[in-house]
Amino acid sequence: MVLCSDREPGPGWGGPRTGTPQTHSRLRSREDPMPVRVRFAPSPTGYLHVGGARTALINWLYARRHGGAFILRIEDTDEARSTPEMTQAILDGLSWLGIAWDEGPFFQSGRQALYRENANKLLSSGHAYRCFCSKEALDSRRNASGKPAEWKYDRLCRAIPREESDRRAAAGEPFVVRCDVPKGKLAWDDVVKGRIEFDSSEVEDFVLLRSDGTPTYHLSVVSDDVAMGMTHVIRGEDHISNTPKQIALYEGLGVEPPVFGHLPLILGMDKKKLSKRHGTVSVLSYRDEGILPLALFNFLAQLGANLGEEPFLTMTEVIRRFDFSALKNSASVFDRERLAFINAKVMGETSPCELAVVLRPFLEALLPAGPEPGEAAVRVMATRAKDLRELAAMLVPFLTLDFPLDPKGLEKARKDPGALAALEGLLPRLEGLAEDEWGPAKLEEVLRGHAEASGVKAGALIHPCRLFLTGRTESPGIFDVLAAMGRPGTLARLKRGLDSVSAAGG
RNA sequence: GUCCCCAUCGUCUAGCCCGGCCUAGGACACCGGCCUUUCACGCCGGCGACGGGGGUUCGAAUCCCCCUGGGGACGCCA
């Protein structure tokens, strides 16, 4: 493990410290009577996508801002679709982004007893009842209603007396447990949307326990949020219509509901909900494309929020500025161009040393077991690359002599034999430079002087020089490249370039 | 279909809560120009929006209503 020798902190993504459960201090003060406890609760049925990442990020930000705890809970009760690989991918995605959880990850699959216990509690307190209606019976009533799309459970089984219900259950008749949704308004003050109200007539007596005895989503979420002491439930807008149901459960359980907040969705460029067909949605794939975590972090934090005018901020600064009031309440579009812009900015502010570290996998892919690039090379080339993948490609010519020369550039070089001859004449002069003279200023002086002496324009020397050193027709300032390449490296590439021109040129 | 949410440049957004300082500001992208050894960066300039209709008011992007448009949810999925 190579550590950065310079102490330059860079914009840094304070390395993730994950998975270490800590006991959160329950310090109380007058202003903050209850420590903030928030959570991110993904179901491991897919990769961590940018929408989920943003939800996690906002919860994390809020926890950090208020010295609270951020809890990670994996909702893996859908055994058919959940996989350990997806769980790992979610963990990896969060860690890469720099979002560390304070507690967890907890798995719902191991907490069945709690859910069943709460269902029984609800049953005995009369906030839930057994429903013996079969799926077929439900379907036929739905179809007979005339408006099957609007049909809700007709609450027939709510009228069954307790003794009869107990008797039928004991006799082995299959049943589900439904919530007895109370009459009236189910409302809350949403921290991002404002007041939201549902009339209970719009809310069905939903199922809490399936006929196989397993809990449904609403029961397990509320049970866990209560058990884990969540103070705020901040999640995607697609959960708004679940909220009245969950409020009914809190009421049934006799527990004060948490503060709810519903985040606007992230849309694709076509303004439709972001999905696979919009291309990249997985957080990890941005890592693999050479995006820096701090760039995605900033992009996500600033999407649908107003954190200031700067293109990007340090994590600390994002935390300092974040608040629910900074959030917009309308959906926003995921604009890759903007992400690319932010990434380029972040790269420019990241120390060469840090870049060298995160660059390794990309270099490894291009040049297995190749040497590490020098810091000077990274520093110079990073000024033109917009992502790590590009940077790695630009560094290859610094690490090997075996790199292709741009054909268009080669063609152009051949058309000016005079310049090539002059370039050849430059070699001994470069060779004559002392090690400590090998810097941009001196190199420029020598090259320009030689150009004048040879009767060619400086540019005529510079262009083939750039081509031979970098393989490309564009690069950072040539004298900086020359300097970063070093004397032996420069001479070798210049000779190789000159050779290939004459060889291929016939 | 029913319920819920939302609505400023192509995109991200400021302004909206507490009407006038808004001939609506910034940024990304795009188009010019400058700089220059190339390409970027940077700088300068340009293009470009209050969805529509009614109110309220001396005055509305800002307040109210309707319409339209977009999105979401309507499972013994989560």
Coordinates of C-alpha atoms (C1' of nucleotides) in Angstrom, one line a residue:
Chain A
M1 CA 0.0 0.0 0.0
V2 CA 1.6 3.2 -1.1
L3 CA 0.6 6.1 1.0
C4 CA 0.5 9.7 -0.2
S5 CA 3.7 11.3 0.7
D6 CA 2.4 14.8 0.5
R7 CA 0.0 15.9 3.2
E8 CA -2.2 17.6 0.7
P9 CA -5.7 16.6 1.8
G10 CA -7.4 17.4 -1.5
P11 CA -11.1 17.6 -1.6
G12 CA -11.0 14.1 -0.1
W13 CA -13.8 11.5 0.4
G14 CA -13.0 10.8 4.0
G15 CA -12.5 7.1 3.7
P16 CA -15.5 5.0 4.5
R17 CA -15.4 3.4 7.9
T18 CA -18.2 1.0 7.6
G19 CA -19.9 -1.7 9.5
T20 CA -18.6 -0.9 13.0
P21 CA -21.6 -0.8 15.2
Q22 CA -21.3 2.0 17.7
T23 CA -23.4 2.8 20.7
H24 CA -24.8 6.2 19.9
S25 CA -24.6 8.5 22.8
R26 CA -28.0 9.5 24.1
L27 CA -26.8 13.0 25.1
R28 CA -29.8 15.2 25.6
S29 CA -29.9 18.9 25.5
R30 CA -32.7 21.4 25.7
E31 CA -32.6 22.2 22.0
D32 CA -32.2 18.6 20.8
P33 CA -34.2 16.5 23.2
M34 CA -34.1 13.5 20.9
P35 CA -31.0 12.4 19.1
V36 CA -31.6 12.0 15.4
R37 CA -31.9 8.4 14.1
V38 CA -32.4 7.8 10.4
R39 CA -32.0 4.8 8.2
F40 CA -31.6 3.6 4.7
A41 CA -33.5 0.4 4.0
P42 CA -32.9 -1.0 0.6
S43 CA -34.2 -4.3 -0.6
P44 CA -31.3 -6.4 -2.1
T45 CA -33.2 -7.2 -5.3
G46 CA -31.0 -5.0 -7.5
Y47 CA -27.8 -2.9 -7.5
L48 CA -27.6 0.3 -5.6
H49 CA -28.9 2.8 -8.2
V50 CA -28.5 6.5 -8.1
G51 CA -32.0 7.1 -6.7
G52 CA -31.4 4.9 -3.8
A53 CA -27.9 6.3 -3.3
R54 CA -29.4 9.8 -3.1
T55 CA -31.9 8.7 -0.5
A56 CA -29.1 7.1 1.5
L57 CA -27.0 10.2 1.1
I58 CA -29.7 12.6 2.3
N59 CA -30.4 10.5 5.4
W60 CA -26.7 10.2 6.1
L61 CA -26.2 14.0 5.6
Y62 CA -29.0 14.7 8.0
A63 CA -27.6 12.3 10.6
R64 CA -24.1 13.9 10.3
R65 CA -25.5 17.4 10.4
H66 CA -27.2 16.7 13.7
G67 CA -24.8 14.3 15.3
G68 CA -27.3 11.5 14.9
A69 CA -27.0 7.9 13.8
F70 CA -27.4 6.5 10.3
I71 CA -28.7 2.9 10.3
L72 CA -28.5 0.5 7.5
R73 CA -31.2 -2.1 7.2
I74 CA -31.5 -4.7 4.5
E75 CA -35.1 -5.5 3.7
D76 CA -34.6 -9.0 2.5
T77 CA -37.9 -10.5 3.3
D78 CA -38.6 -11.2 -0.4
E79 CA -36.5 -14.3 -0.4
A80 CA -37.2 -15.2 -4.0
R81 CA -35.7 -12.0 -5.3
S82 CA -33.1 -11.1 -2.7
T83 CA -29.5 -12.3 -3.1
P84 CA -26.4 -11.9 -1.0
E85 CA -24.6 -10.6 -4.1
M86 CA -26.9 -7.7 -4.3
T87 CA -26.5 -7.0 -0.6
Q88 CA -22.8 -6.9 -1.1
A89 CA -23.2 -4.6 -4.1
I90 CA -25.3 -2.2 -2.1
L91 CA -22.7 -2.2 0.7
D92 CA -19.9 -1.6 -1.8
G93 CA -21.7 1.2 -3.5
L94 CA -22.3 3.0 -0.2
S95 CA -18.8 2.5 0.9
W96 CA -17.4 3.7 -2.3
L97 CA -19.5 6.9 -2.1
G98 CA -18.1 7.5 1.4
I99 CA -21.4 6.9 3.1
A100 CA -20.6 5.0 6.3
W101 CA -23.3 3.6 8.5
D102 CA -23.2 3.8 12.3
E103 CA -25.3 0.7 13.0
G104 CA -26.0 -2.4 11.0
P105 CA -26.4 -3.7 8.5
F106 CA -29.5 -5.4 10.0
F107 CA -31.3 -8.0 8.1
Q108 CA -35.1 -8.3 8.3
S109 CA -34.9 -12.0 7.6
G110 CA -33.6 -12.6 11.1
R111 CA -36.3 -10.6 12.8
Q112 CA -39.5 -12.6 12.1
A113 CA -40.4 -13.0 15.8
L114 CA -40.7 -9.3 16.3
Y115 CA -43.1 -9.0 13.4
R116 CA -45.3 -11.8 14.5
E117 CA -45.4 -10.4 18.0
N118 CA -46.6 -7.1 16.8
A119 CA -49.2 -8.7 14.6
N120 CA -50.5 -10.5 17.7
K121 CA -50.5 -7.3 19.6
L122 CA -52.5 -5.6 17.0
L123 CA -54.9 -8.6 16.8
S124 CA -55.6 -8.6 20.5
S125 CA -56.0 -4.9 20.8
G126 CA -58.5 -5.0 18.0
H127 CA -56.4 -2.9 15.5
A128 CA -56.2 -5.9 13.2
Y129 CA -58.4 -8.9 12.4
R130 CA -58.2 -12.2 10.7
C131 CA -59.5 -12.4 7.1
F132 CA -60.6 -15.8 5.8
C133 CA -61.4 -14.6 2.3
S134 CA -59.7 -16.6 -0.4
K135 CA -57.9 -15.0 -3.3
E136 CA -60.6 -16.4 -5.6
A137 CA -63.4 -14.9 -3.4
L138 CA -61.7 -11.6 -3.4
D139 CA -61.2 -11.6 -7.2
S140 CA -64.8 -12.5 -7.9
R141 CA -66.1 -9.7 -5.6
R142 CA -63.7 -7.3 -7.2
N143 CA -64.9 -8.2 -10.7
A144 CA -68.5 -8.0 -9.6
S145 CA -68.1 -4.5 -8.3
G146 CA -68.3 -2.9 -11.7
K147 CA -65.1 -0.9 -11.1
P148 CA -62.4 -3.5 -10.4
A149 CA -59.6 -0.9 -10.7
E150 CA -61.0 1.0 -7.8
W151 CA -62.1 -1.9 -5.6
K152 CA -60.7 -2.2 -2.1
Y153 CA -61.2 -4.9 0.4
D154 CA -64.8 -4.8 1.6
R155 CA -63.9 -5.6 5.2
L156 CA -66.4 -8.5 5.4
C157 CA -64.2 -10.4 7.8
R158 CA -64.0 -7.5 10.2
A159 CA -67.6 -8.4 11.3
I160 CA -66.5 -11.9 12.4
P161 CA -66.8 -12.2 16.2
R162 CA -63.5 -12.9 18.0
E163 CA -64.5 -16.3 19.3
E164 CA -65.5 -17.5 15.8
S165 CA -62.3 -16.1 14.4
D166 CA -60.3 -17.9 17.0
R167 CA -62.2 -21.1 16.5
R168 CA -61.7 -21.1 12.7
A169 CA -58.0 -20.3 13.0
A170 CA -57.6 -23.1 15.6
A171 CA -59.4 -25.4 13.2
G172 CA -56.7 -24.8 10.6
E173 CA -58.6 -22.6 8.3
P174 CA -56.2 -20.4 6.3
F175 CA -56.3 -16.7 7.0
V176 CA -54.4 -13.5 6.6
V177 CA -54.2 -10.7 9.2
R178 CA -55.4 -7.3 8.1
C179 CA -55.0 -3.9 9.6
D180 CA -58.3 -2.3 10.8
V181 CA -57.7 1.1 9.3
P182 CA -59.4 3.7 11.6
K183 CA -62.0 6.0 10.2
G184 CA -61.0 9.6 9.6
K185 CA -58.0 11.4 8.3
L186 CA -54.5 10.0 8.1
A187 CA -52.3 13.0 7.8
W188 CA -48.7 14.2 8.5
D189 CA -46.5 17.1 8.0
D190 CA -44.0 16.0 5.5
V191 CA -40.6 17.7 5.9
V192 CA -40.2 18.1 2.2
K193 CA -43.7 18.2 0.8
G194 CA -45.6 19.9 3.6
R195 CA -48.9 18.7 4.9
I196 CA -50.3 15.6 3.3
E197 CA -53.8 14.2 4.1
F198 CA -55.5 11.0 3.1
D199 CA -59.0 10.0 4.0
S200 CA -59.1 6.6 5.5
S201 CA -61.8 5.6 3.0
E202 CA -59.0 5.7 0.4
V203 CA -56.9 3.3 2.4
E204 CA -57.6 -0.4 2.2
D205 CA -57.5 -2.7 5.2
F206 CA -54.2 -4.0 4.0
V207 CA -52.6 -7.3 4.8
L208 CA -50.1 -7.5 7.7
L209 CA -49.5 -11.3 7.8
R210 CA -49.7 -13.5 4.8
S211 CA -51.5 -16.8 5.0
D212 CA -48.1 -18.5 5.5
G213 CA -47.6 -16.4 8.6
T214 CA -44.9 -14.2 7.1
P215 CA -45.1 -10.4 7.5
T216 CA -45.7 -8.0 4.6
Y217 CA -43.6 -4.9 4.0
H218 CA -45.7 -2.4 6.1
L219 CA -45.6 -4.6 9.2
S220 CA -41.9 -5.3 9.1
V221 CA -40.9 -1.7 8.3
V222 CA -43.0 -0.2 11.1
S223 CA -41.9 -2.8 13.5
D224 CA -38.3 -2.2 12.7
D225 CA -38.5 1.6 12.7
V226 CA -40.2 1.4 16.1
A227 CA -37.7 -1.1 17.5
M228 CA -34.7 0.8 16.2
G229 CA -36.0 4.1 17.5
M230 CA -36.1 6.0 14.2
T231 CA -36.9 9.6 14.6
H232 CA -37.2 10.4 10.9
V233 CA -38.2 8.3 8.0
I234 CA -36.9 9.9 4.8
R235 CA -37.5 8.0 1.6
G236 CA -38.6 8.2 -2.0
E237 CA -41.7 9.9 -3.1
D238 CA -43.0 6.5 -4.3
H239 CA -43.7 5.8 -0.6
I240 CA -46.2 8.6 -0.1
S241 CA -49.2 6.3 -0.5
N242 CA -47.7 3.8 1.9
T243 CA -47.4 6.4 4.7
P244 CA -51.1 6.5 5.7
K245 CA -51.1 2.8 6.2
Q246 CA -48.0 2.9 8.3
I247 CA -49.4 5.8 10.4
A248 CA -52.4 3.5 11.0
L249 CA -49.9 0.9 12.3
Y250 CA -48.1 3.3 14.6
E251 CA -51.5 4.3 16.0
G252 CA -52.5 0.7 16.5
L253 CA -49.3 0.0 18.2
G254 CA -49.7 3.1 20.4
V255 CA -46.4 4.6 19.3
E256 CA -45.8 8.2 18.2
P257 CA -45.0 8.1 14.4
P258 CA -41.6 9.5 13.3
V259 CA -41.2 12.6 11.2
F260 CA -41.8 11.7 7.5
G261 CA -40.1 13.2 4.5
H262 CA -40.6 12.1 0.9
L263 CA -37.9 12.9 -1.7
P264 CA -38.8 13.7 -5.3
L265 CA -37.8 11.1 -7.8
I266 CA -34.8 11.2 -10.1
L267 CA -35.8 11.2 -13.8
G268 CA -34.0 10.3 -17.0
M269 CA -33.3 12.8 -19.7
D270 CA -36.7 11.9 -21.2
K271 CA -38.3 12.9 -17.9
K272 CA -39.4 9.4 -17.1
K273 CA -38.5 7.6 -14.0
L274 CA -34.8 6.6 -14.2
S275 CA -34.5 3.0 -15.2
K276 CA -32.2 0.6 -17.0
R277 CA -33.2 1.9 -20.4
H278 CA -31.7 5.2 -19.5
G279 CA -28.3 3.6 -19.5
T280 CA -26.2 3.6 -16.4
V281 CA -28.1 3.7 -13.1
S282 CA -25.9 1.6 -10.9
V283 CA -23.6 3.5 -8.6
L284 CA -20.8 1.0 -9.0
S285 CA -20.7 1.4 -12.7
Y286 CA -19.8 5.1 -12.3
R287 CA -16.9 3.9 -10.3
D288 CA -15.9 1.6 -13.1
E289 CA -16.2 4.4 -15.6
G290 CA -13.7 6.4 -13.8
I291 CA -15.9 8.9 -11.9
L292 CA -14.5 9.9 -8.6
P293 CA -16.8 9.2 -5.6
L294 CA -16.7 12.8 -4.4
A295 CA -18.0 13.9 -7.8
L296 CA -21.0 11.6 -7.7
F297 CA -21.5 12.5 -4.1
N298 CA -21.7 16.2 -5.0
F299 CA -23.8 15.6 -8.0
L300 CA -26.3 13.6 -6.0
A301 CA -26.3 16.0 -3.1
Q302 CA -26.9 19.0 -5.3
L303 CA -29.5 17.3 -7.4
G304 CA -32.8 18.8 -6.4
A305 CA -31.2 20.9 -3.7
N306 CA -29.6 24.3 -3.4
L307 CA -26.3 24.1 -1.6
G308 CA -24.7 27.1 -3.1
E309 CA -23.1 28.3 -6.3
E310 CA -19.9 26.2 -6.2
P311 CA -19.7 23.3 -8.7
F312 CA -18.6 21.0 -5.9
L313 CA -17.9 21.1 -2.2
T314 CA -16.0 19.0 0.3
M315 CA -18.0 16.4 2.2
T316 CA -17.7 18.5 5.3
E317 CA -19.1 21.5 3.6
V318 CA -22.0 19.6 2.1
I319 CA -22.9 18.4 5.6
R320 CA -22.6 21.9 7.0
R321 CA -24.9 23.3 4.4
F322 CA -27.5 20.5 4.2
D323 CA -31.0 20.9 5.4
F324 CA -34.4 19.6 4.4
S325 CA -35.3 23.2 3.6
A326 CA -32.6 23.1 0.9
L327 CA -34.5 20.4 -1.0
K328 CA -36.7 21.1 -3.9
N329 CA -40.0 19.3 -4.0
S330 CA -40.2 18.6 -7.7
A331 CA -38.4 15.8 -9.5
S332 CA -35.2 16.5 -11.3
V333 CA -33.4 15.0 -14.3
F334 CA -30.1 13.1 -14.0
D335 CA -27.8 15.0 -16.3
R336 CA -24.6 13.1 -17.1
E337 CA -23.0 16.1 -18.8
R338 CA -23.2 17.9 -15.5
L339 CA -21.7 14.9 -13.7
A340 CA -18.9 14.8 -16.2
F341 CA -18.3 18.5 -15.6
I342 CA -18.2 18.1 -11.8
N343 CA -15.9 15.1 -12.1
A344 CA -13.4 17.1 -14.2
K345 CA -13.5 19.8 -11.5
V346 CA -13.0 17.4 -8.7
M347 CA -10.1 15.7 -10.6
G348 CA -8.4 19.0 -11.0
E349 CA -8.6 19.6 -7.2
T350 CA -7.4 16.1 -6.2
S351 CA -3.7 15.7 -5.5
P352 CA -1.7 13.6 -8.0
C353 CA -0.9 11.3 -5.2
E354 CA -4.5 10.5 -4.4
L355 CA -5.2 10.2 -8.1
A356 CA -2.4 7.7 -8.5
V357 CA -4.0 5.5 -5.9
V358 CA -7.5 5.4 -7.4
L359 CA -6.0 5.2 -10.9
R360 CA -4.4 1.8 -10.3
P361 CA -7.3 -0.4 -11.5
F362 CA -7.6 1.6 -14.7
L363 CA -3.9 1.4 -15.5
E364 CA -3.9 -2.3 -14.6
A365 CA -6.6 -2.9 -17.2
L366 CA -4.5 -1.2 -19.9
L367 CA -1.1 -2.3 -18.9
P368 CA -1.1 -5.4 -16.6
A369 CA 1.9 -5.4 -14.3
G370 CA 3.1 -2.2 -15.8
P371 CA 5.1 0.3 -13.7
E372 CA 3.5 3.0 -11.6
P373 CA 3.4 6.5 -13.2
G374 CA 5.4 9.2 -11.6
E375 CA 3.7 11.9 -9.7
A376 CA 4.9 14.5 -12.2
A377 CA 3.2 12.6 -15.1
V378 CA 0.0 12.3 -13.2
R379 CA 0.0 15.9 -12.2
V380 CA 0.5 17.1 -15.8
M381 CA -1.9 14.8 -17.5
A382 CA -4.7 15.2 -15.0
T383 CA -5.2 18.7 -16.2
R384 CA -6.7 17.5 -19.4
A385 CA -8.5 14.2 -18.4
K386 CA -12.2 14.3 -17.5
D387 CA -12.2 10.9 -15.8
L388 CA -9.9 8.3 -14.5
R389 CA -10.3 6.0 -17.4
E390 CA -9.2 8.8 -19.7
L391 CA -6.3 9.7 -17.4
A392 CA -5.1 6.1 -17.4
A393 CA -5.0 6.0 -21.2
M394 CA -3.1 9.3 -21.3
L395 CA -0.5 7.9 -18.9
V396 CA 0.3 4.8 -20.9
P397 CA 2.9 6.6 -23.0
F398 CA 4.7 7.5 -19.9
L399 CA 5.0 3.8 -18.9
T400 CA 6.0 2.0 -22.0
L401 CA 7.5 2.7 -25.4
D402 CA 4.9 0.5 -27.0
F403 CA 1.9 2.8 -27.6
P404 CA 0.3 3.7 -30.9
L405 CA 0.8 7.1 -32.6
D406 CA -2.2 8.8 -34.0
P407 CA -2.4 8.1 -37.7
K408 CA -3.6 11.5 -38.7
G409 CA -0.8 13.1 -36.7
L410 CA 1.8 10.7 -38.3
E411 CA 0.5 11.6 -41.8
K412 CA 0.9 15.2 -41.0
A413 CA 4.4 14.8 -39.6
R414 CA 5.6 13.0 -42.8
K415 CA 4.5 16.0 -44.9
D416 CA 7.2 18.1 -43.3
P417 CA 10.5 16.4 -43.6
G418 CA 12.3 19.7 -42.9
A419 CA 10.8 19.8 -39.4
L420 CA 11.6 16.2 -38.8
A421 CA 15.2 16.8 -39.7
A422 CA 15.3 19.8 -37.4
L423 CA 13.7 17.6 -34.6
E424 CA 16.5 15.1 -35.2
G425 CA 19.0 17.9 -34.7
L426 CA 17.3 18.8 -31.4
L427 CA 18.2 15.4 -29.9
P428 CA 21.9 16.1 -29.2
R429 CA 21.0 19.5 -27.7
L430 CA 18.5 17.8 -25.3
E431 CA 21.1 15.1 -24.6
G432 CA 23.5 17.8 -23.6
L433 CA 21.2 19.2 -20.9
A434 CA 22.1 18.5 -17.4
E435 CA 19.7 16.7 -15.1
D436 CA 18.9 19.8 -13.1
E437 CA 18.4 21.8 -16.3
W438 CA 15.5 19.5 -17.3
G439 CA 12.6 21.8 -16.6
P440 CA 9.8 23.5 -18.6
A441 CA 11.5 26.9 -18.9
K442 CA 14.9 25.6 -20.0
L443 CA 13.3 23.2 -22.4
E444 CA 11.3 25.9 -24.0
E445 CA 14.3 28.0 -24.4
V446 CA 16.3 25.2 -26.0
L447 CA 13.5 24.2 -28.4
R448 CA 12.6 27.6 -29.5
G449 CA 16.3 28.5 -29.9
H450 CA 16.9 25.4 -32.0
A451 CA 13.8 26.1 -34.1
E452 CA 15.1 29.5 -34.9
A453 CA 18.6 28.3 -35.7
S454 CA 17.1 25.6 -38.0
G455 CA 14.9 28.0 -39.7
V456 CA 11.6 26.3 -38.8
K457 CA 8.7 27.5 -36.7
A458 CA 8.6 26.3 -33.1
G459 CA 5.2 24.8 -33.8
A460 CA 6.7 22.6 -36.5
L461 CA 8.9 21.1 -33.9
I462 CA 6.3 21.0 -31.2
H463 CA 3.6 19.0 -33.1
P464 CA 5.7 16.0 -33.9
C465 CA 7.3 16.2 -30.5
R466 CA 3.8 16.0 -28.9
L467 CA 2.9 13.1 -31.2
F468 CA 6.0 11.1 -30.4
L469 CA 5.7 11.7 -26.6
T470 CA 2.0 11.1 -26.1
G471 CA 0.8 9.4 -29.2
R472 CA -1.8 12.1 -29.6
T473 CA -2.3 15.4 -31.4
E474 CA -3.5 17.1 -28.3
S475 CA -1.9 17.2 -24.8
P476 CA -1.0 19.6 -22.0
G477 CA 1.6 22.2 -22.7
I478 CA 4.5 20.4 -24.4
F479 CA 7.2 21.7 -22.2
D480 CA 5.4 20.4 -19.2
V481 CA 5.0 17.1 -20.8
L482 CA 8.7 17.0 -21.8
A483 CA 9.7 17.9 -18.2
A484 CA 7.4 15.2 -16.7
M485 CA 8.7 12.6 -19.2
G486 CA 12.3 13.1 -18.1
R487 CA 15.4 13.1 -20.2
P488 CA 15.9 9.4 -21.0
G489 CA 12.2 8.9 -21.6
T490 CA 11.9 11.9 -23.9
L491 CA 15.0 10.9 -25.9
A492 CA 13.8 7.3 -26.3
R493 CA 10.3 8.4 -27.5
L494 CA 11.7 10.9 -29.9
K495 CA 14.0 8.4 -31.4
R496 CA 11.3 5.8 -31.6
G497 CA 9.0 8.3 -33.3
L498 CA 11.5 9.5 -35.8
D499 CA 12.2 5.8 -36.7
S500 CA 8.6 4.9 -37.2
V501 CA 8.1 7.9 -39.4
S502 CA 10.9 7.0 -41.7
A503 CA 10.2 3.3 -41.6
A504 CA 6.5 3.4 -42.4
G505 CA 7.0 6.3 -44.8
G506 CA 9.3 4.2 -46.9
Chain B
rG1 C1' -60.2 4.6 -13.4
rU2 C1' -59.3 6.3 -8.1
rC3 C1' -56.1 8.7 -4.8
rC4 C1' -51.6 11.5 -4.0
rC5 C1' -47.4 14.6 -5.5
rC6 C1' -45.3 18.2 -8.8
rA7 C1' -44.9 22.5 -12.6
rU8 C1' -39.0 29.0 -13.9
rC9 C1' -34.1 28.5 -19.9
rG10 C1' -32.8 21.8 -23.4
rU11 C1' -30.7 20.4 -18.2
rC12 C1' -29.4 21.7 -12.7
rU13 C1' -31.2 25.8 -10.2
rA14 C1' -32.1 31.4 -7.7
rG15 C1' -36.5 34.1 -6.9
rC16 C1' -42.1 32.0 -4.5
rC17 C1' -43.4 31.2 2.3
rC18 C1' -43.1 37.6 3.9
rG19 C1' -46.4 40.3 -3.9
rG20 C1' -43.1 45.8 -6.3
rC21 C1' -35.6 46.0 -6.0
rC22 C1' -37.3 40.5 -11.9
rU23 C1' -36.9 44.4 -18.9
rA24 C1' -36.4 36.8 -14.1
rG25 C1' -30.1 35.8 -11.7
rG26 C1' -26.2 31.8 -11.8
rA27 C1' -24.4 27.0 -13.6
rC28 C1' -24.1 22.7 -17.4
rA29 C1' -24.7 22.0 -22.5
rC30 C1' -24.7 24.7 -27.2
rC31 C1' -22.8 28.9 -30.5
rG32 C1' -19.3 33.0 -31.3
rG33 C1' -14.6 35.5 -29.8
rC34 C1' -10.0 36.1 -26.8
rC35 C1' -5.7 33.5 -24.9
rU36 C1' -2.4 29.7 -27.3
rU37 C1' 2.5 25.0 -29.6
rU38 C1' -2.4 21.5 -29.8
rC39 C1' -6.7 20.2 -26.8
rA40 C1' -8.8 21.6 -22.6
rC41 C1' -9.1 25.2 -18.6
rG42 C1' -9.9 30.3 -18.1
rC43 C1' -12.0 35.0 -19.7
rC44 C1' -15.7 37.9 -22.7
rG45 C1' -20.2 37.7 -25.5
rG46 C1' -24.7 35.1 -27.5
rC47 C1' -28.9 31.7 -27.6
rG48 C1' -32.5 30.5 -24.0
rA49 C1' -37.8 29.9 -19.2
rC50 C1' -42.1 32.0 -15.3
rG51 C1' -47.5 25.5 -19.1
rG52 C1' -52.7 27.9 -20.2
rG53 C1' -57.0 30.5 -18.5
rG54 C1' -59.5 33.2 -14.9
rG55 C1' -59.5 36.0 -10.5
rU56 C1' -57.4 39.2 -6.0
rU57 C1' -54.4 43.7 -6.3
rC58 C1' -52.3 50.2 -8.1
rG59 C1' -49.0 46.0 -9.1
rA60 C1' -48.3 38.6 -9.5
rA61 C1' -43.1 34.2 -11.4
rU62 C1' -44.7 35.1 -6.4
rC63 C1' -51.6 34.7 -3.3
rC64 C1' -56.6 32.0 -4.8
rC65 C1' -59.5 28.8 -8.4
rC66 C1' -59.9 25.9 -12.8
rC67 C1' -57.6 23.5 -16.9
rU68 C1' -53.6 21.1 -19.1
rG69 C1' -49.2 18.5 -18.7
rG70 C1' -45.8 15.3 -16.1
rG71 C1' -44.8 11.8 -12.2
rG72 C1' -46.1 8.3 -8.4
rA73 C1' -49.2 4.7 -5.8
rC74 C1' -53.2 1.6 -6.0
rG75 C1' -50.3 -6.7 -4.4
rC76 C1' -50.9 -12.4 0.5
rC77 C1' -43.6 -7.1 -3.8
rA78 C1' -40.5 -4.2 -1.1

